[in-house]
Every structure is written in structure tokens, then in C-alpha cells.
Amino acid sequence: MHGSAVVLPAVLAVSSRLGRSDAEARCAFVAGVETAYALGEAMTNVTYVDGWWTTGLFGAVGAAAGAARALRLDPAGCAVAIAHAALLAAGYRAVLGTAAKPLGCGHAARLGVEAAGLAAARLDGRLDVIEHPRGFAAVRGCVLLDIAPPRIGRSLCATEWRLLSPGVARKLFPACSAVQAAGEALRDLMRAHALAATDIISIDCGAPRLVVESLVFDKPQSVSQAQFSLQAALTCIALFGDLSVHHLEAEAWRAPEAQDLMARITLRPEPDAFDPDAASESATLRIMLRDGTCLARYNPVATGMPARPMEERDLLAKFAACTLPALGDVRSREVGARVLRGNGNSADLLRLLVGS
């Protein structure tokens, strides 16, 4: 699930309105994402596999917890905020490849803010909504695992905090996480062998179930669909050496030469070739070249995933590239540096973001 994409906007909205410091906003963010991740862990990956969109479900609950913390509600108030969000949260994986997915992130964040507001107004909700026989877990066919919250005190155990273990995934490319390992493998092969797209006859990608189920658009018709298309991603990387927001906005995969290459890229399941836990979004590429050479590369974990952290400079470059169209070059760098410093007021950050 994409915890930060939902929890951070909710926390930032409340914190900036109330003039909270970065430190307090950061505490609220941690509270929110840890709540979302603990709930997801308790309900297991079965929730996602069965077709539920976990970012909308767990994210809304986390957004409520984070917003409640930013409002400085007491524990009882935070519990009520969580209850309101859990009673109303929804989402199905049918959103993938549509504008409903980013809109759904915004909806879940808004729901979290509203749930915290309802709790602040002392409107009650069912505190047993998660485990109720007709509640959050049961209607989704889940048996809840017993998950302990992190201990808070002078001695913090890193393994108890999901933000630290397993940690947060960051993406090399602005597309579905299922694209990342295959995209990086192709980029590295292109660089290592000084290849051009015209050298390639075909690309075959074997991948585990999660990748195949996520990348469902072999002939994308929109930017949203292209972000869930292995063919579009690998074509851009083969043609331009990268997949960026610019390539998505320009719909580079629609060009005739791109369409020709896309038709020669296949994605097929290899369910027995990968560890479903350690390498759930891995990929094996096999590239047939015009000179008869066949190149192969297995990428178990893409750079940016918790097992292979991204360098700070690469993270800042990715941030700048993604925010450049909205913020411009100067402000995108200012915002990136400001977020890393984290020593001011949330309202100042919001003003910098919106340019006022």
C-alpha cells in the first residue's frame, strides 16, 4: 500500500492550518503510517490479492490517525477517528490504470481529515469496527492476526516500526512498483552493452504473480494506463534510456517506432521461479538482439525498495523531476531541500508548495 501518499496530505492539511511545527507534523505522520501498516499486516496480503485496493482502505484509517494526532486528540479521540474512517473506507483494485487511483488517494486523505474532525466534534463511532462480525475485516474475508504496536519509550526497537523494518519503498520510475525491477534491468543492460532500441528484436519478461496481475495494459491508451504497462515502460527506457514524467506527459509510447517495439515485448508469469515474499516484484529479462545475441538479467529487487535503498541524491533528483512540471526548477529544489531540513513550520511548507 502507498501509506505516505494518503497520510502525508492529511497530516499536512491539518498541521498547516493549525500552525504545527515540522516536528509535531512528523510525529503525526509516523502515527498515521504506522497505524495503516499495522492494520495491513494484521489483515495480511490476502486483502490485496482478493481485489481490495489497500491504499484506499488502510490509508484512510492511517490518515485519520495522523490527522487526529495533529489535532492533539487524546487516545480516546484518536480511536474514534480511526473508527469513523474504518466505517467509511473503501476501494477496489479496479482503480488501477485510471484517474480514480490518484483521486482515490485524495479521497482517502480527505476522509481521514473528516474522520478526525468528527471525533473532535465528539460524534461517536464503533470502536470494534475492525473486529466486528460485520466489520472492516470480516466482510473482506480476513482473519485478523495479533499485531502488537511499537513500544514507545527511551529505548526504541527498530524492528517494531514498519517505517524502519521492512521500511518504505521508493521508485526509480514514475510508474507502478511492479515495473521497477524489469525497468532497471533493461536500463542496466542497455548501458552495459551500449545498446540502441534498433538493436532489439524482442524482449521477454518472466515475473511473479503480483507483477503480472498489476501490469495489465499491454496497449495503453492513457497516461494512467501507461503507468501500469510493462510494454510502455520498457519501450521508453529502450528508446530514451529512462522513463520519466516527461515521457508520460508526452505520451512517448504512442510514436510509431514505440508501438512497433511494444508489440515485441511480452510479459508472462513464472510463478515457481521467484520467492513470493523476498522477490514479489522481481523480473527476469531476456533480450534477443538483431545480431543473434541473447542477453538475460535477473533483478530480484529494484533499487529504491527497502532491501536496496536509494541514495539521497537520487531521491532528490527523482523528486525534482516529478515536481518540475508543477513547481518549476527553482521551487522544486527549494521544496526538496526544505522537506529534508524539516526544521520549520508546516504552514511555511504548504505556502512554498502552492507558491503563495
Coordinates of C-alpha atoms in Angstrom, one line a residue:
M1 CA 0.0 0.0 0.0
H2 CA 1.0 3.6 -0.5
G3 CA 0.8 4.9 3.0
S4 CA 2.6 8.2 2.6
A5 CA 0.6 9.2 -0.4
V6 CA -2.6 9.3 1.7
V7 CA -1.3 10.0 5.3
L8 CA 1.0 12.9 4.5
P9 CA -1.6 15.1 2.7
A10 CA -4.0 14.6 5.6
V11 CA -1.4 15.5 8.2
L12 CA -0.1 18.4 6.2
A13 CA -3.6 19.8 5.8
V14 CA -4.3 19.8 9.5
S15 CA -0.8 20.7 10.6
S16 CA -0.6 23.7 8.3
R17 CA -4.0 25.0 9.3
L18 CA -3.1 24.9 13.0
G19 CA 0.4 26.1 12.6
R20 CA 2.1 22.9 13.9
S21 CA 5.8 22.6 13.8
D22 CA 7.6 20.2 11.4
A23 CA 8.5 18.1 14.5
E24 CA 4.8 17.7 15.5
A25 CA 3.7 17.1 12.0
R26 CA 6.4 14.4 11.7
C27 CA 5.1 12.7 14.8
A28 CA 1.6 12.8 13.4
F29 CA 2.8 11.3 10.1
V30 CA 4.6 8.4 11.9
A31 CA 1.5 7.7 14.0
G32 CA -0.7 7.6 10.8
V33 CA 1.5 5.4 8.7
E34 CA 2.3 3.0 11.5
T35 CA -1.4 2.6 12.1
A36 CA -2.0 1.9 8.4
Y37 CA 0.9 -0.5 8.2
A38 CA -0.1 -2.4 11.4
L39 CA -3.6 -2.8 10.1
G40 CA -2.4 -4.0 6.8
E41 CA -0.1 -6.5 8.5
A42 CA -2.9 -7.7 10.7
M43 CA -5.2 -8.3 7.7
T44 CA -2.3 -9.8 5.5
N45 CA -1.7 -9.6 1.8
V46 CA -4.8 -11.6 1.2
T47 CA -6.7 -8.4 1.2
Y48 CA -4.9 -7.1 -1.8
V49 CA -4.8 -10.4 -3.6
D50 CA -8.6 -10.7 -3.3
G51 CA -9.1 -7.5 -5.1
W52 CA -9.3 -4.8 -2.5
W53 CA -7.3 -1.5 -3.0
T54 CA -5.4 -1.4 0.2
T55 CA -4.2 2.2 -0.2
G56 CA -7.8 3.3 0.0
L57 CA -8.7 1.0 2.8
F58 CA -5.8 1.1 5.2
G59 CA -4.6 4.5 4.0
A60 CA -7.9 6.2 5.1
V61 CA -7.6 4.7 8.5
G62 CA -3.9 5.9 8.8
A63 CA -4.9 9.3 7.6
A64 CA -7.5 9.5 10.3
A65 CA -4.9 8.5 12.9
G66 CA -2.4 11.0 11.7
A67 CA -4.9 13.8 11.4
A68 CA -6.2 13.1 14.9
R69 CA -2.7 13.2 16.3
A70 CA -2.1 16.6 14.5
L71 CA -5.3 17.8 16.1
R72 CA -3.9 16.7 19.5
L73 CA -6.8 14.5 20.3
D74 CA -6.5 12.2 23.3
P75 CA -6.2 8.4 22.9
A76 CA -10.0 8.0 23.1
G77 CA -10.5 10.7 20.4
C78 CA -7.9 9.1 18.1
A79 CA -9.7 5.8 18.5
V80 CA -13.0 7.4 17.5
A81 CA -11.3 9.0 14.4
I82 CA -10.0 5.6 13.4
A83 CA -13.4 4.1 13.8
H84 CA -15.1 6.7 11.6
A85 CA -12.6 6.2 8.9
A86 CA -12.8 2.4 9.1
L87 CA -16.6 2.5 8.8
L88 CA -16.4 4.5 5.6
A89 CA -13.2 3.5 3.8
A90 CA -13.4 1.6 0.5
G91 CA -11.5 0.8 -2.6
Y92 CA -11.1 -1.9 -5.2
R93 CA -8.1 -2.8 -7.4
A94 CA -10.2 -2.0 -10.5
V95 CA -9.0 1.6 -10.0
L96 CA -5.5 0.6 -11.4
G97 CA -4.8 2.4 -14.6
T98 CA -7.5 5.0 -14.2
A99 CA -7.7 8.6 -12.8
A100 CA -9.7 7.1 -10.0
K101 CA -6.5 5.8 -8.4
P102 CA -4.8 9.2 -7.6
L103 CA -8.3 10.7 -7.0
G104 CA -8.8 7.8 -4.6
C105 CA -5.7 8.7 -2.7
G106 CA -7.1 12.2 -2.3
H107 CA -10.5 10.9 -1.2
A108 CA -8.9 8.7 1.4
A109 CA -6.8 11.6 2.8
R110 CA -9.9 13.8 2.9
L111 CA -11.8 11.0 4.7
G112 CA -9.1 10.8 7.3
V113 CA -9.3 14.6 7.9
E114 CA -13.1 14.4 8.1
A115 CA -13.0 11.4 10.5
A116 CA -10.6 13.3 12.8
G117 CA -12.9 16.3 12.7
L118 CA -15.9 14.1 13.6
A119 CA -14.0 12.7 16.5
A120 CA -13.1 16.2 17.6
A121 CA -16.8 17.1 17.5
R122 CA -17.4 14.2 19.8
L123 CA -19.5 12.2 17.3
D124 CA -19.2 8.5 18.3
G125 CA -18.3 5.5 16.1
R126 CA -18.0 1.8 16.7
L127 CA -14.7 1.2 18.4
D128 CA -14.9 -2.5 17.5
V129 CA -15.4 -1.8 13.8
I130 CA -12.2 -3.7 12.8
E131 CA -13.1 -7.0 14.5
H132 CA -16.9 -6.7 14.5
P133 CA -18.6 -9.8 12.8
R134 CA -19.9 -7.4 10.1
G135 CA -17.0 -5.0 10.3
F136 CA -13.9 -4.0 8.5
A137 CA -12.0 -7.3 8.5
A138 CA -14.8 -9.9 8.4
V139 CA -16.7 -8.6 5.3
R140 CA -13.4 -8.7 3.4
G141 CA -12.9 -12.4 4.4
C142 CA -9.9 -11.7 6.6
V143 CA -8.9 -13.4 9.8
L144 CA -7.0 -10.8 11.9
L145 CA -3.5 -11.6 13.1
D146 CA -2.5 -10.4 16.5
I147 CA -0.2 -7.5 15.9
A148 CA 1.5 -5.6 18.7
P149 CA 2.1 -1.9 18.4
P150 CA 5.6 -0.5 18.7
R151 CA 6.8 0.3 22.2
I152 CA 7.3 3.9 22.8
G153 CA 9.9 5.0 25.4
R154 CA 13.6 5.7 25.8
S155 CA 14.6 2.5 24.1
L156 CA 13.1 2.1 20.7
C157 CA 13.3 -1.3 18.9
A158 CA 13.7 -0.6 15.1
T159 CA 12.2 -3.9 14.1
E160 CA 8.9 -2.9 15.7
W161 CA 8.5 0.1 13.4
R162 CA 7.3 -0.7 9.9
L163 CA 8.8 2.6 8.7
L164 CA 12.2 1.0 9.6
S165 CA 11.6 -2.7 9.1
P166 CA 10.9 -3.6 6.4
G167 CA 11.0 0.2 5.5
V168 CA 9.5 2.3 2.8
A169 CA 9.8 1.6 -0.9
R170 CA 10.8 4.4 -3.3
K171 CA 10.6 4.1 -7.1
L172 CA 13.2 4.7 -9.7
F173 CA 10.5 5.4 -12.3
P174 CA 7.1 7.2 -12.0
A175 CA 5.1 4.0 -12.6
C176 CA 3.7 1.0 -10.8
S177 CA 6.1 -0.7 -8.4
A178 CA 5.7 -3.8 -10.5
V179 CA 7.6 -2.1 -13.3
Q180 CA 10.7 -1.1 -11.3
A181 CA 12.8 -4.3 -11.4
A182 CA 12.2 -5.0 -15.1
G183 CA 12.8 -1.4 -16.0
E184 CA 16.1 -1.2 -14.0
A185 CA 17.3 -4.5 -15.6
L186 CA 16.7 -3.2 -19.1
R187 CA 18.3 0.2 -18.3
D188 CA 21.4 -1.5 -17.0
L189 CA 21.6 -3.9 -19.9
M190 CA 21.3 -1.0 -22.4
R191 CA 24.1 0.9 -20.7
A192 CA 26.4 -2.1 -20.2
H193 CA 26.2 -3.2 -23.8
A194 CA 25.8 0.3 -25.4
L195 CA 22.5 -0.8 -27.0
A196 CA 20.1 1.2 -29.1
A197 CA 16.4 0.4 -29.4
T198 CA 17.0 -0.6 -33.0
D199 CA 19.3 -3.4 -31.9
I200 CA 16.4 -5.2 -30.2
I201 CA 14.3 -7.8 -31.9
S202 CA 12.2 -8.8 -28.8
I203 CA 12.1 -8.5 -25.0
D204 CA 10.6 -11.3 -22.9
C205 CA 9.9 -10.8 -19.2
G206 CA 9.2 -13.5 -16.7
A207 CA 7.7 -12.3 -13.5
P208 CA 5.8 -13.5 -10.4
R209 CA 2.1 -13.3 -10.0
L210 CA 1.9 -9.8 -8.4
V211 CA 3.8 -8.2 -11.4
V212 CA 1.6 -9.9 -14.0
E213 CA -1.6 -9.0 -12.2
S214 CA -0.6 -5.4 -11.8
L215 CA 0.7 -4.7 -15.3
V216 CA -2.5 -5.3 -17.2
F217 CA -2.2 -2.8 -20.1
D218 CA -0.2 -4.2 -23.0
K219 CA -1.6 -1.5 -25.3
P220 CA -2.1 1.6 -23.1
Q221 CA -4.5 4.3 -24.2
S222 CA -3.8 6.9 -21.5
V223 CA -1.1 8.1 -19.1
S224 CA -2.7 6.3 -16.3
Q225 CA -2.7 3.0 -18.2
A226 CA 0.9 3.5 -19.3
Q227 CA 1.9 3.6 -15.7
F228 CA 0.6 0.1 -15.4
S229 CA 2.1 -1.2 -18.6
L230 CA 5.4 -3.1 -18.8
Q231 CA 5.4 -2.6 -22.6
A232 CA 5.2 1.2 -22.3
A233 CA 7.8 1.4 -19.6
L234 CA 10.4 -0.8 -21.3
T235 CA 9.8 0.9 -24.7
C236 CA 10.5 4.3 -23.2
I237 CA 13.6 3.0 -21.5
A238 CA 14.8 1.3 -24.7
L239 CA 14.2 4.5 -26.8
F240 CA 15.3 7.2 -24.3
G241 CA 17.4 5.4 -21.7
D242 CA 14.9 6.3 -19.0
L243 CA 11.2 6.6 -18.0
S244 CA 10.3 10.0 -16.7
V245 CA 7.3 12.2 -16.1
H246 CA 8.2 13.9 -19.3
H247 CA 7.9 10.7 -21.3
L248 CA 4.5 10.0 -19.7
E249 CA 3.2 13.5 -20.4
A250 CA 4.4 13.5 -24.0
E251 CA 2.8 10.0 -24.4
A252 CA 6.1 8.9 -26.0
W253 CA 4.8 5.3 -26.3
R254 CA 2.3 6.4 -29.0
A255 CA 5.0 7.1 -31.6
P256 CA 5.1 4.6 -34.5
E257 CA 8.6 3.3 -33.5
A258 CA 7.4 2.9 -29.9
Q259 CA 4.3 1.0 -31.0
D260 CA 6.4 -1.3 -33.1
L261 CA 8.7 -2.2 -30.2
M262 CA 5.8 -2.6 -27.7
A263 CA 4.3 -5.3 -29.9
R264 CA 7.6 -7.3 -29.4
I265 CA 7.6 -7.1 -25.6
T266 CA 5.9 -10.0 -23.7
L267 CA 5.1 -10.4 -20.1
R268 CA 4.4 -13.9 -18.8
P269 CA 4.1 -15.5 -15.3
E270 CA 6.8 -17.6 -13.9
P271 CA 5.2 -18.4 -10.5
D272 CA 7.8 -21.0 -9.5
A273 CA 10.9 -19.0 -10.3
F274 CA 10.6 -16.4 -7.6
D275 CA 10.3 -16.2 -3.8
P276 CA 6.9 -14.6 -3.3
D277 CA 8.0 -12.9 -0.1
A278 CA 11.5 -11.8 -0.8
A279 CA 11.1 -11.1 -4.5
S280 CA 7.4 -10.5 -5.1
E281 CA 8.0 -7.8 -7.8
S282 CA 11.2 -9.3 -9.4
A283 CA 11.8 -9.9 -13.0
T284 CA 13.9 -11.8 -15.5
L285 CA 14.6 -10.2 -18.8
R286 CA 15.6 -12.0 -22.0
I287 CA 16.5 -9.7 -24.9
M288 CA 17.0 -11.0 -28.4
L289 CA 19.3 -8.8 -30.5
R290 CA 19.5 -8.5 -34.3
D291 CA 23.0 -9.9 -34.3
G292 CA 21.6 -13.1 -32.8
T293 CA 22.9 -12.5 -29.3
C294 CA 20.5 -13.2 -26.4
L295 CA 21.1 -11.1 -23.2
A296 CA 19.5 -12.1 -19.9
R297 CA 19.3 -10.4 -16.5
Y298 CA 17.5 -11.3 -13.3
N299 CA 16.7 -8.4 -10.9
P300 CA 15.2 -9.7 -7.6
V301 CA 14.8 -6.3 -6.0
A302 CA 14.8 -2.9 -7.7
T303 CA 16.8 0.0 -6.3
G304 CA 14.6 2.0 -4.0
M305 CA 13.0 -1.0 -2.4
P306 CA 13.8 -1.4 1.3
A307 CA 16.3 -4.1 0.6
R308 CA 18.2 -1.8 -1.8
P309 CA 17.8 1.8 -0.5
M310 CA 18.0 4.7 -2.9
E311 CA 20.8 7.2 -2.4
E312 CA 19.7 10.6 -1.1
R313 CA 21.0 12.4 -4.3
D314 CA 18.9 10.0 -6.4
L315 CA 15.9 10.6 -4.3
L316 CA 16.2 14.4 -4.6
A317 CA 16.7 14.0 -8.4
K318 CA 13.5 11.9 -8.6
F319 CA 11.6 14.5 -6.5
A320 CA 12.8 17.3 -8.7
A321 CA 11.9 15.5 -11.9
C322 CA 8.4 14.7 -10.7
T323 CA 7.6 18.1 -9.3
L324 CA 9.3 20.2 -12.0
P325 CA 6.1 20.5 -14.2
A326 CA 4.1 21.8 -11.3
L327 CA 6.7 23.8 -9.3
G328 CA 9.3 24.8 -11.8
D329 CA 13.1 24.2 -11.4
V330 CA 13.8 26.7 -8.6
R331 CA 10.9 25.9 -6.4
S332 CA 11.2 22.1 -6.9
R333 CA 14.7 22.3 -5.5
E334 CA 13.7 24.6 -2.7
V335 CA 10.8 22.3 -1.6
G336 CA 13.1 19.2 -1.7
A337 CA 15.7 20.9 0.4
R338 CA 13.0 22.2 2.8
V339 CA 11.5 18.8 3.3
L340 CA 14.9 17.3 4.1
R341 CA 15.7 20.0 6.6
G342 CA 12.4 19.6 8.4
N343 CA 13.0 22.3 10.9
G344 CA 10.3 24.9 10.3
N345 CA 6.5 25.3 10.3
S346 CA 4.1 23.2 8.3
A347 CA 2.3 26.2 7.0
D348 CA 5.5 27.6 5.6
L349 CA 6.0 24.3 3.6
L350 CA 2.5 24.5 2.3
R351 CA 3.0 28.1 1.2
L352 CA 6.1 27.1 -0.6
L353 CA 4.3 24.2 -2.3
V354 CA 1.4 26.3 -3.6
G355 CA 3.6 29.3 -4.4
S356 CA 1.9 31.9 -2.1

